[in-house]
Amino acid sequence: MRAGDRTASQQEERVPRLAPDCDPTGLDLTPAQGFLLSRIDGLTPESVLLQLGGLDPDEVRRCLDDWSSEGLVVFGKGGPPSRSAESAPVPVVDEALDRIPTPDPELDLPVKAQEAILEMYERLERPYHELLGVPLDADTRTVKRAYFGLSKEYHPDRYFRRDIGAFQPLLERVFRKIVEAYELMSDPGVRAEMERSLSGEAEAPAGAAGSAPGAAKPRSRPLSPFSSLGRLIAKRRAKAKGFFEAAMVAGGEERWLEATGSLRLAIAFDPANALYRERFGEVQPKAHAIRFEQLMKEADSALSFRDRGDALRLFEEALHFKPYDPEANHTAARLAWLVAEDLRKAKEYALRATEAEPDKGDYRRTLGQIYQAAGFAANARRELKAAVRLNPKDKEARAALKSL
């Protein structure tokens, strides 16, 4: 039976998976067909595959039928899907994570850190507030504080130039999810829409607690698409699809900030859609890089006008988007020390700079001077000696060392 002969309910029943003896590497596929094949994981139903951006639904149906007749793809047994399964997030297979590593003491990554990464990876499908470790009703400031704490531990740049083996893709996946949780929980408008969507899909009774952002609650009974609630959910999903399509257009033209904003809204109106979340994780780092560069230019401009207070604010905001940039951290450390007289912040920024580039004499000198100002003579002497060793002509480091 061809695609045009199937009813809508039959189409929703089909969950394709690759046949056991199928070798995709030997197939002659167009880029679009290759992308479609990569999404066939035995978990994603045809109804979701039909919504993939950039692919014509009729072409998706034709490919699935052709591959099925050729024995490349098989379908799961029919039967109407349960409503709880329909509203649950669809797992996304990440090809880079086909094998979860085990702790390896030979890596340039402490075993304790490896275990923490593995533990966080196991929690990625938890609700956003649980992932961030904050209450369900946490305010924006609390969410931001939690994000910064986690970024110190799980930001991939922290391990730049280190051999961390198979933990590299795992760490990147973990951090993308942390960013996703932070971005969506810290936007009040998006967060409200997500809670409204999830509460609607769960048919929460009046006065019930709101759903946790990032988690879909199952409905207690089947929902008719002709009911008022069914029409409302369909309308919200249609809005989400429109935002998603706008995001794909913006991304195709490399307008990453706009693409991120549209994807944020798509997720808000359809929180359980795994495809929207996956694209958000891919686009968000590009938007962060653009915002970082914009803020760095503004900070440099403020420095040129000797507005050091505003420069510090801008450098700190830039570090929100790229926490381990060495030069930004070094400049922020000197400004926090000399302008704000905040030695705690200054030490934190200087440590990040030296951690990223331990052989940079200027960074070691600044850290040593901050330790000296804080009264930690032994630490100051260690860093200043390292600065002189790295740059014997550094008169400032020599003078500071002599004063100790």
Tab-separated table of C-alpha atoms in Angstrom:
chain	number	residue	atom	x	y	z
A	1	MET	CA	0.000	0.000	0.000
A	2	ARG	CA	1.429	3.383	-0.996
A	3	ALA	CA	1.678	6.461	1.230
A	4	GLY	CA	-1.393	8.081	-0.326
A	5	ASP	CA	-3.568	5.100	0.588
A	6	ARG	CA	-2.852	5.157	4.322
A	7	THR	CA	-5.057	6.885	6.852
A	8	ALA	CA	-3.630	9.518	9.184
A	9	SER	CA	-3.935	7.193	12.184
A	10	GLN	CA	-2.000	4.456	10.359
A	11	GLN	CA	0.785	6.910	9.536
A	12	GLU	CA	1.138	7.831	13.211
A	13	GLU	CA	1.483	4.161	14.108
A	14	ARG	CA	4.601	3.629	12.000
A	15	VAL	CA	7.952	3.778	13.758
A	16	PRO	CA	10.717	2.997	11.253
A	17	ARG	CA	14.061	1.478	12.098
A	18	LEU	CA	16.974	0.277	10.001
A	19	ALA	CA	16.946	-3.401	9.084
A	20	PRO	CA	19.627	-5.416	10.939
A	21	ASP	CA	21.599	-6.072	7.724
A	22	CYS	CA	21.287	-2.510	6.361
A	23	ASP	CA	24.644	-0.805	5.654
A	24	PRO	CA	23.886	2.900	5.059
A	25	THR	CA	27.479	3.621	3.964
A	26	GLY	CA	26.945	1.789	0.699
A	27	LEU	CA	23.778	3.637	-0.332
A	28	ASP	CA	23.672	6.293	-3.044
A	29	LEU	CA	21.722	9.044	-1.282
A	30	THR	CA	21.122	12.735	-1.777
A	31	PRO	CA	22.057	14.977	1.199
A	32	ALA	CA	18.385	15.261	2.130
A	33	GLN	CA	17.905	11.487	1.999
A	34	GLY	CA	21.057	10.988	4.050
A	35	PHE	CA	19.761	13.395	6.688
A	36	LEU	CA	16.415	11.568	6.796
A	37	LEU	CA	18.143	8.197	7.140
A	38	SER	CA	20.244	9.528	10.037
A	39	ARG	CA	17.028	10.361	11.918
A	40	ILE	CA	15.676	6.787	11.688
A	41	ASP	CA	16.530	5.323	15.077
A	42	GLY	CA	13.663	2.941	15.897
A	43	LEU	CA	12.279	5.491	18.359
A	44	THR	CA	11.152	8.431	16.228
A	45	PRO	CA	7.682	7.889	14.665
A	46	GLU	CA	6.873	8.801	11.080
A	47	SER	CA	4.716	11.702	12.262
A	48	VAL	CA	7.850	13.364	13.678
A	49	LEU	CA	9.981	12.585	10.615
A	50	LEU	CA	7.359	14.319	8.473
A	51	GLN	CA	8.053	17.550	10.385
A	52	LEU	CA	11.803	17.650	9.725
A	53	GLY	CA	12.799	21.080	8.468
A	54	GLY	CA	13.903	21.273	4.837
A	55	LEU	CA	12.286	17.963	3.816
A	56	ASP	CA	9.055	17.657	1.852
A	57	PRO	CA	6.587	15.372	3.702
A	58	ASP	CA	5.607	13.568	0.492
A	59	GLU	CA	9.288	12.868	-0.227
A	60	VAL	CA	9.726	11.528	3.318
A	61	ARG	CA	6.777	9.148	2.831
A	62	ARG	CA	8.055	8.025	-0.580
A	63	CYS	CA	11.555	7.325	0.789
A	64	LEU	CA	10.217	5.351	3.730
A	65	ASP	CA	8.001	3.225	1.485
A	66	ASP	CA	10.792	2.629	-1.050
A	67	TRP	CA	13.315	1.719	1.642
A	68	SER	CA	10.753	-0.585	3.236
A	69	SER	CA	10.075	-2.402	-0.049
A	70	GLU	CA	13.848	-2.775	-0.574
A	71	GLY	CA	14.280	-4.282	2.895
A	72	LEU	CA	16.399	-1.411	4.206
A	73	VAL	CA	13.836	-0.170	6.711
A	74	VAL	CA	11.329	-2.094	8.811
A	75	PHE	CA	8.443	-0.730	10.822
A	76	GLY	CA	7.408	-1.474	14.362
A	77	LYS	CA	4.132	-3.207	15.083
A	78	GLY	CA	1.075	-0.979	14.756
A	79	GLY	CA	-1.426	-0.065	17.362
A	80	PRO	CA	-2.439	3.416	18.335
A	81	PRO	CA	0.211	5.234	20.349
A	82	SER	CA	-0.573	6.041	23.961
A	83	ARG	CA	-1.128	9.694	24.720
A	84	SER	CA	1.636	9.691	27.296
A	85	ALA	CA	4.109	8.408	24.714
A	86	GLU	CA	2.896	10.970	22.185
A	87	SER	CA	3.593	13.873	24.520
A	88	ALA	CA	6.914	12.580	25.853
A	89	PRO	CA	10.174	13.925	24.438
A	90	VAL	CA	11.480	11.820	21.560
A	91	PRO	CA	15.011	10.589	22.329
A	92	VAL	CA	17.623	11.914	19.925
A	93	VAL	CA	20.479	9.628	18.943
A	94	ASP	CA	23.858	11.372	18.951
A	95	GLU	CA	26.230	9.417	16.724
A	96	ALA	CA	29.260	10.736	18.643
A	97	LEU	CA	27.939	9.093	21.812
A	98	ASP	CA	27.394	5.548	20.591
A	99	ARG	CA	29.635	4.376	23.434
A	100	ILE	CA	29.641	5.839	26.923
A	101	PRO	CA	33.224	5.904	28.268
A	102	THR	CA	34.323	4.607	31.637
A	103	PRO	CA	36.691	6.496	33.964
A	104	ASP	CA	40.272	6.339	32.716
A	105	PRO	CA	43.114	7.521	35.009
A	106	GLU	CA	45.398	7.909	31.974
A	107	LEU	CA	43.405	10.873	30.617
A	108	ASP	CA	44.364	14.484	31.299
A	109	LEU	CA	41.177	14.788	33.320
A	110	PRO	CA	40.816	13.872	37.015
A	111	VAL	CA	38.823	10.694	37.598
A	112	LYS	CA	36.560	12.658	39.934
A	113	ALA	CA	35.751	15.065	37.089
A	114	GLN	CA	35.097	12.122	34.741
A	115	GLU	CA	32.641	10.634	37.228
A	116	ALA	CA	30.893	14.006	37.587
A	117	ILE	CA	30.482	14.275	33.810
A	118	LEU	CA	29.048	10.751	33.617
A	119	GLU	CA	26.635	11.489	36.462
A	120	MET	CA	25.453	14.703	34.805
A	121	TYR	CA	25.022	12.902	31.464
A	122	GLU	CA	22.682	10.400	33.131
A	123	ARG	CA	20.513	13.326	34.282
A	124	LEU	CA	20.152	15.115	30.938
A	125	GLU	CA	16.502	14.159	30.457
A	126	ARG	CA	15.512	15.460	33.873
A	127	PRO	CA	13.400	18.657	34.126
A	128	TYR	CA	15.384	21.834	33.648
A	129	HIS	CA	15.240	22.969	37.265
A	130	GLU	CA	16.552	19.607	38.465
A	131	LEU	CA	19.349	19.702	35.903
A	132	LEU	CA	20.409	23.134	37.152
A	133	GLY	CA	19.883	22.184	40.778
A	134	VAL	CA	17.399	24.971	41.550
A	135	PRO	CA	13.800	25.045	42.875
A	136	LEU	CA	10.975	24.834	40.357
A	137	ASP	CA	10.007	28.439	41.069
A	138	ALA	CA	13.604	29.766	41.075
A	139	ASP	CA	13.962	33.397	40.027
A	140	THR	CA	16.220	34.572	37.204
A	141	ARG	CA	19.085	35.488	39.529
A	142	THR	CA	19.102	32.021	41.111
A	143	VAL	CA	19.006	30.347	37.694
A	144	LYS	CA	21.905	32.507	36.499
A	145	ARG	CA	23.975	31.726	39.594
A	146	ALA	CA	23.383	27.995	39.109
A	147	TYR	CA	24.380	28.221	35.441
A	148	PHE	CA	27.642	29.979	36.222
A	149	GLY	CA	28.453	27.366	38.849
A	150	LEU	CA	27.864	24.509	36.416
A	151	SER	CA	29.690	26.232	33.550
A	152	LYS	CA	32.840	26.379	35.676
A	153	GLU	CA	32.747	22.610	35.966
A	154	TYR	CA	31.350	21.504	32.605
A	155	HIS	CA	32.389	24.145	30.052
A	156	PRO	CA	34.440	22.347	27.328
A	157	ASP	CA	36.879	25.280	27.102
A	158	ARG	CA	38.037	24.497	30.614
A	159	TYR	CA	39.811	21.444	29.191
A	160	PHE	CA	41.161	23.141	26.072
A	161	ARG	CA	44.332	21.426	24.758
A	162	ARG	CA	43.903	18.536	27.188
A	163	ASP	CA	43.562	14.914	26.173
A	164	ILE	CA	40.184	13.943	27.588
A	165	GLY	CA	39.479	11.209	25.034
A	166	ALA	CA	35.901	10.030	24.625
A	167	PHE	CA	34.792	12.463	27.332
A	168	GLN	CA	35.066	15.341	24.847
A	169	PRO	CA	31.764	14.689	22.965
A	170	LEU	CA	30.126	13.691	26.244
A	171	LEU	CA	31.153	16.984	27.855
A	172	GLU	CA	29.954	18.995	24.852
A	173	ARG	CA	26.560	17.277	24.990
A	174	VAL	CA	26.272	17.945	28.734
A	175	PHE	CA	27.157	21.613	28.369
A	176	ARG	CA	24.736	22.131	25.466
A	177	LYS	CA	21.952	20.798	27.689
A	178	ILE	CA	22.999	23.038	30.584
A	179	VAL	CA	22.917	26.054	28.255
A	180	GLU	CA	19.509	24.982	26.945
A	181	ALA	CA	18.148	24.717	30.475
A	182	TYR	CA	19.580	28.091	31.466
A	183	GLU	CA	18.466	29.961	28.346
A	184	LEU	CA	14.892	28.714	28.568
A	185	MET	CA	14.473	29.017	32.333
A	186	SER	CA	15.983	32.507	32.514
A	187	ASP	CA	13.625	33.981	29.904
A	188	PRO	CA	10.406	34.783	31.820
A	189	GLY	CA	8.229	34.973	28.697
A	190	VAL	CA	9.466	31.700	27.234
A	191	ARG	CA	9.296	29.985	30.609
A	192	ALA	CA	5.658	31.028	31.057
A	193	GLU	CA	4.765	29.714	27.588
A	194	MET	CA	6.506	26.398	28.311
A	195	GLU	CA	4.629	25.964	31.571
A	196	ARG	CA	1.357	26.850	29.820
A	197	SER	CA	2.055	24.309	27.050
A	198	LEU	CA	3.022	21.543	29.436
A	199	SER	CA	0.097	22.202	31.760
A	200	GLY	CA	-2.297	22.110	28.811
A	201	GLU	CA	-0.922	18.843	27.455
A	202	ALA	CA	-1.133	17.271	30.903
A	203	GLU	CA	-4.711	18.468	31.412
A	204	ALA	CA	-3.681	19.772	34.810
A	205	PRO	CA	-6.743	20.304	37.048
A	206	ALA	CA	-7.521	23.756	38.366
A	207	GLY	CA	-5.216	24.700	41.224
A	208	ALA	CA	-2.657	21.983	40.425
A	209	ALA	CA	1.021	22.811	40.553
A	210	GLY	CA	2.573	23.843	37.250
A	211	SER	CA	4.579	21.362	35.223
A	212	ALA	CA	8.336	21.388	35.501
A	213	PRO	CA	9.960	23.199	32.553
A	214	GLY	CA	11.784	20.697	30.412
A	215	ALA	CA	9.569	17.753	31.278
A	216	ALA	CA	6.319	16.644	29.630
A	217	LYS	CA	3.609	15.259	31.905
A	218	PRO	CA	1.403	12.457	30.545
A	219	ARG	CA	-2.290	13.077	30.098
A	220	SER	CA	-4.617	11.085	32.297
A	221	ARG	CA	-6.996	10.202	29.455
A	222	PRO	CA	-7.027	10.180	25.635
A	223	LEU	CA	-7.493	13.613	24.112
A	224	SER	CA	-9.777	14.131	21.133
A	225	PRO	CA	-8.320	16.425	18.477
A	226	PHE	CA	-11.822	17.919	18.183
A	227	SER	CA	-12.044	18.950	21.831
A	228	SER	CA	-11.350	22.568	22.806
A	229	LEU	CA	-8.125	21.512	24.527
A	230	GLY	CA	-7.117	19.435	21.526
A	231	ARG	CA	-7.625	22.411	19.230
A	232	LEU	CA	-5.606	24.604	21.602
A	233	ILE	CA	-2.683	22.177	21.614
A	234	ALA	CA	-2.825	21.842	17.825
A	235	LYS	CA	-2.765	25.635	17.537
A	236	ARG	CA	0.258	25.920	19.815
A	237	ARG	CA	2.115	23.235	17.869
A	238	ALA	CA	1.330	25.039	14.626
A	239	LYS	CA	2.813	28.202	16.106
A	240	ALA	CA	5.875	26.248	17.177
A	241	LYS	CA	6.323	24.866	13.680
A	242	GLY	CA	6.122	28.385	12.240
A	243	PHE	CA	8.828	29.621	14.616
A	244	PHE	CA	10.951	26.574	13.791
A	245	GLU	CA	10.690	27.183	10.059
A	246	ALA	CA	11.639	30.840	10.595
A	247	ALA	CA	14.651	29.677	12.601
A	248	MET	CA	15.768	27.359	9.804
A	249	VAL	CA	15.557	30.221	7.286
A	250	ALA	CA	17.543	32.529	9.594
A	251	GLY	CA	20.122	29.807	10.242
A	252	GLY	CA	20.515	29.180	6.515
A	253	GLU	CA	21.443	32.863	6.171
A	254	GLU	CA	23.723	32.672	9.253
A	255	ARG	CA	21.564	35.068	11.252
A	256	TRP	CA	22.264	33.073	14.396
A	257	LEU	CA	20.828	35.483	16.979
A	258	GLU	CA	17.515	35.546	15.133
A	259	ALA	CA	17.572	31.760	14.667
A	260	THR	CA	18.140	31.254	18.379
A	261	GLY	CA	15.269	33.542	19.303
A	262	SER	CA	12.873	31.726	16.977
A	263	LEU	CA	13.947	28.310	18.258
A	264	ARG	CA	13.468	29.476	21.831
A	265	LEU	CA	9.856	30.325	20.981
A	266	ALA	CA	9.351	27.064	19.070
A	267	ILE	CA	10.383	25.134	22.187
A	268	ALA	CA	8.167	27.328	24.357
A	269	PHE	CA	5.072	26.441	22.318
A	270	ASP	CA	5.995	22.750	21.852
A	271	PRO	CA	8.334	21.751	24.705
A	272	ALA	CA	8.237	18.016	23.970
A	273	ASN	CA	9.580	18.331	20.411
A	274	ALA	CA	13.073	16.786	20.456
A	275	LEU	CA	13.972	18.164	17.019
A	276	TYR	CA	13.519	21.761	18.201
A	277	ARG	CA	15.740	21.124	21.196
A	278	GLU	CA	18.407	19.476	19.098
A	279	ARG	CA	18.559	22.421	16.677
A	280	PHE	CA	18.649	24.855	19.608
A	281	GLY	CA	21.715	23.060	20.965
A	282	GLU	CA	23.417	23.382	17.579
A	283	VAL	CA	22.590	27.058	16.995
A	284	GLN	CA	23.017	28.494	20.484
A	285	PRO	CA	26.867	28.305	20.589
A	286	LYS	CA	27.029	30.307	17.339
A	287	ALA	CA	24.758	32.977	18.774
A	288	HIS	CA	26.891	33.088	21.910
A	289	ALA	CA	30.055	33.604	19.845
A	290	ILE	CA	28.481	36.556	18.012
A	291	ARG	CA	27.274	38.164	21.235
A	292	PHE	CA	30.714	37.672	22.807
A	293	GLU	CA	32.435	39.511	19.966
A	294	GLN	CA	29.911	42.360	20.128
A	295	LEU	CA	30.445	42.842	23.856
A	296	MET	CA	34.245	42.648	23.534
A	297	LYS	CA	34.186	45.494	21.008
A	298	GLU	CA	32.022	47.570	23.342
A	299	ALA	CA	34.357	46.803	26.265
A	300	ASP	CA	37.449	47.794	24.266
A	301	SER	CA	35.690	51.005	23.272
A	302	ALA	CA	34.904	51.769	26.920
A	303	LEU	CA	38.578	51.222	27.798
A	304	SER	CA	39.675	53.605	25.045
A	305	PHE	CA	37.492	56.283	26.649
A	306	ARG	CA	38.925	55.376	30.086
A	307	ASP	CA	35.521	54.325	31.371
A	308	ARG	CA	36.921	51.399	33.340
A	309	GLY	CA	33.796	50.753	35.377
A	310	ASP	CA	31.672	50.263	32.262
A	311	ALA	CA	34.481	48.255	30.670
A	312	LEU	CA	34.486	45.826	33.608
A	313	ARG	CA	30.715	45.408	33.347
A	314	LEU	CA	30.989	44.661	29.617
A	315	PHE	CA	33.883	42.212	30.040
A	316	GLU	CA	31.915	40.358	32.710
A	317	GLU	CA	28.865	40.213	30.454
A	318	ALA	CA	31.027	38.927	27.587
A	319	LEU	CA	32.395	36.181	29.838
A	320	HIS	CA	28.829	35.011	30.339
A	321	PHE	CA	28.939	33.834	26.700
A	322	LYS	CA	32.546	32.595	26.655
A	323	PRO	CA	33.601	31.942	30.263
A	324	TYR	CA	37.113	30.667	29.524
A	325	ASP	CA	38.405	33.213	27.029
A	326	PRO	CA	41.909	33.895	28.446
A	327	GLU	CA	42.377	37.523	27.363
A	328	ALA	CA	38.892	38.583	28.475
A	329	ASN	CA	39.460	36.937	31.855
A	330	HIS	CA	42.870	38.572	32.244
A	331	THR	CA	41.538	42.055	31.503
A	332	ALA	CA	38.536	41.498	33.778
A	333	ALA	CA	40.903	40.352	36.542
A	334	ARG	CA	42.974	43.552	36.357
A	335	LEU	CA	39.857	45.737	36.265
A	336	ALA	CA	38.232	43.919	39.190
A	337	TRP	CA	41.467	44.327	41.168
A	338	LEU	CA	42.406	47.909	40.286
A	339	VAL	CA	38.977	49.493	39.714
A	340	ALA	CA	36.418	47.578	41.755
A	341	GLU	CA	38.922	46.404	44.393
A	342	ASP	CA	37.136	43.072	44.384
A	343	LEU	CA	39.998	40.635	45.047
A	344	ARG	CA	37.725	37.591	45.116
A	345	LYS	CA	36.455	38.231	41.605
A	346	ALA	CA	39.901	39.305	40.425
A	347	LYS	CA	41.452	36.038	41.631
A	348	GLU	CA	38.715	33.971	39.945
A	349	TYR	CA	39.235	35.675	36.579
A	350	ALA	CA	43.029	35.493	36.836
A	351	LEU	CA	42.903	31.797	37.688
A	352	ARG	CA	40.752	31.118	34.609
A	353	ALA	CA	43.220	33.006	32.410
A	354	THR	CA	46.229	31.083	33.733
A	355	GLU	CA	44.330	27.813	33.551
A	356	ALA	CA	43.617	28.433	29.865
A	357	GLU	CA	47.167	29.589	29.046
A	358	PRO	CA	49.572	28.599	31.860
A	359	ASP	CA	52.652	29.699	29.888
A	360	LYS	CA	51.562	33.313	29.495
A	361	GLY	CA	53.820	35.387	31.735
A	362	ASP	CA	51.469	38.387	31.920
A	363	TYR	CA	48.675	36.208	33.265
A	364	ARG	CA	50.903	34.657	35.954
A	365	ARG	CA	52.160	38.102	36.976
A	366	THR	CA	48.626	39.463	37.398
A	367	LEU	CA	47.609	36.446	39.461
A	368	GLY	CA	50.703	36.893	41.618
A	369	GLN	CA	49.952	40.575	42.176
A	370	ILE	CA	46.375	39.777	43.175
A	371	TYR	CA	47.599	37.146	45.647
A	372	GLN	CA	50.044	39.720	47.003
A	373	ALA	CA	47.248	42.289	47.464
A	374	ALA	CA	45.174	39.678	49.268
A	375	GLY	CA	48.047	38.844	51.639
A	376	PHE	CA	48.820	35.343	50.297
A	377	ALA	CA	52.599	35.760	50.119
A	378	ALA	CA	53.501	32.144	49.307
A	379	ASN	CA	51.034	31.958	46.410
A	380	ALA	CA	52.160	35.378	45.176
A	381	ARG	CA	55.820	34.344	45.226
A	382	ARG	CA	55.053	31.150	43.281
A	383	GLU	CA	53.173	32.961	40.516
A	384	LEU	CA	55.604	35.881	40.260
A	385	LYS	CA	58.559	33.511	39.988
A	386	ALA	CA	56.736	31.708	37.184
A	387	ALA	CA	56.079	35.051	35.459
A	388	VAL	CA	59.793	36.006	35.619
A	389	ARG	CA	60.807	32.577	34.368
A	390	LEU	CA	58.454	32.888	31.409
A	391	ASN	CA	59.472	36.481	30.676
A	392	PRO	CA	62.796	37.517	32.260
A	393	LYS	CA	62.319	41.093	30.954
A	394	ASP	CA	59.099	41.629	32.901
A	395	LYS	CA	60.188	44.507	35.178
A	396	GLU	CA	56.786	44.723	36.858
A	397	ALA	CA	56.918	41.073	37.914
A	398	ARG	CA	60.498	41.465	39.170
A	399	ALA	CA	59.578	44.530	41.208
A	400	ALA	CA	56.580	42.795	42.756
A	401	LEU	CA	58.691	39.745	43.590
A	402	LYS	CA	61.387	41.924	45.157
A	403	SER	CA	58.807	43.696	47.327
A	404	LEU	CA	57.854	40.337	48.870
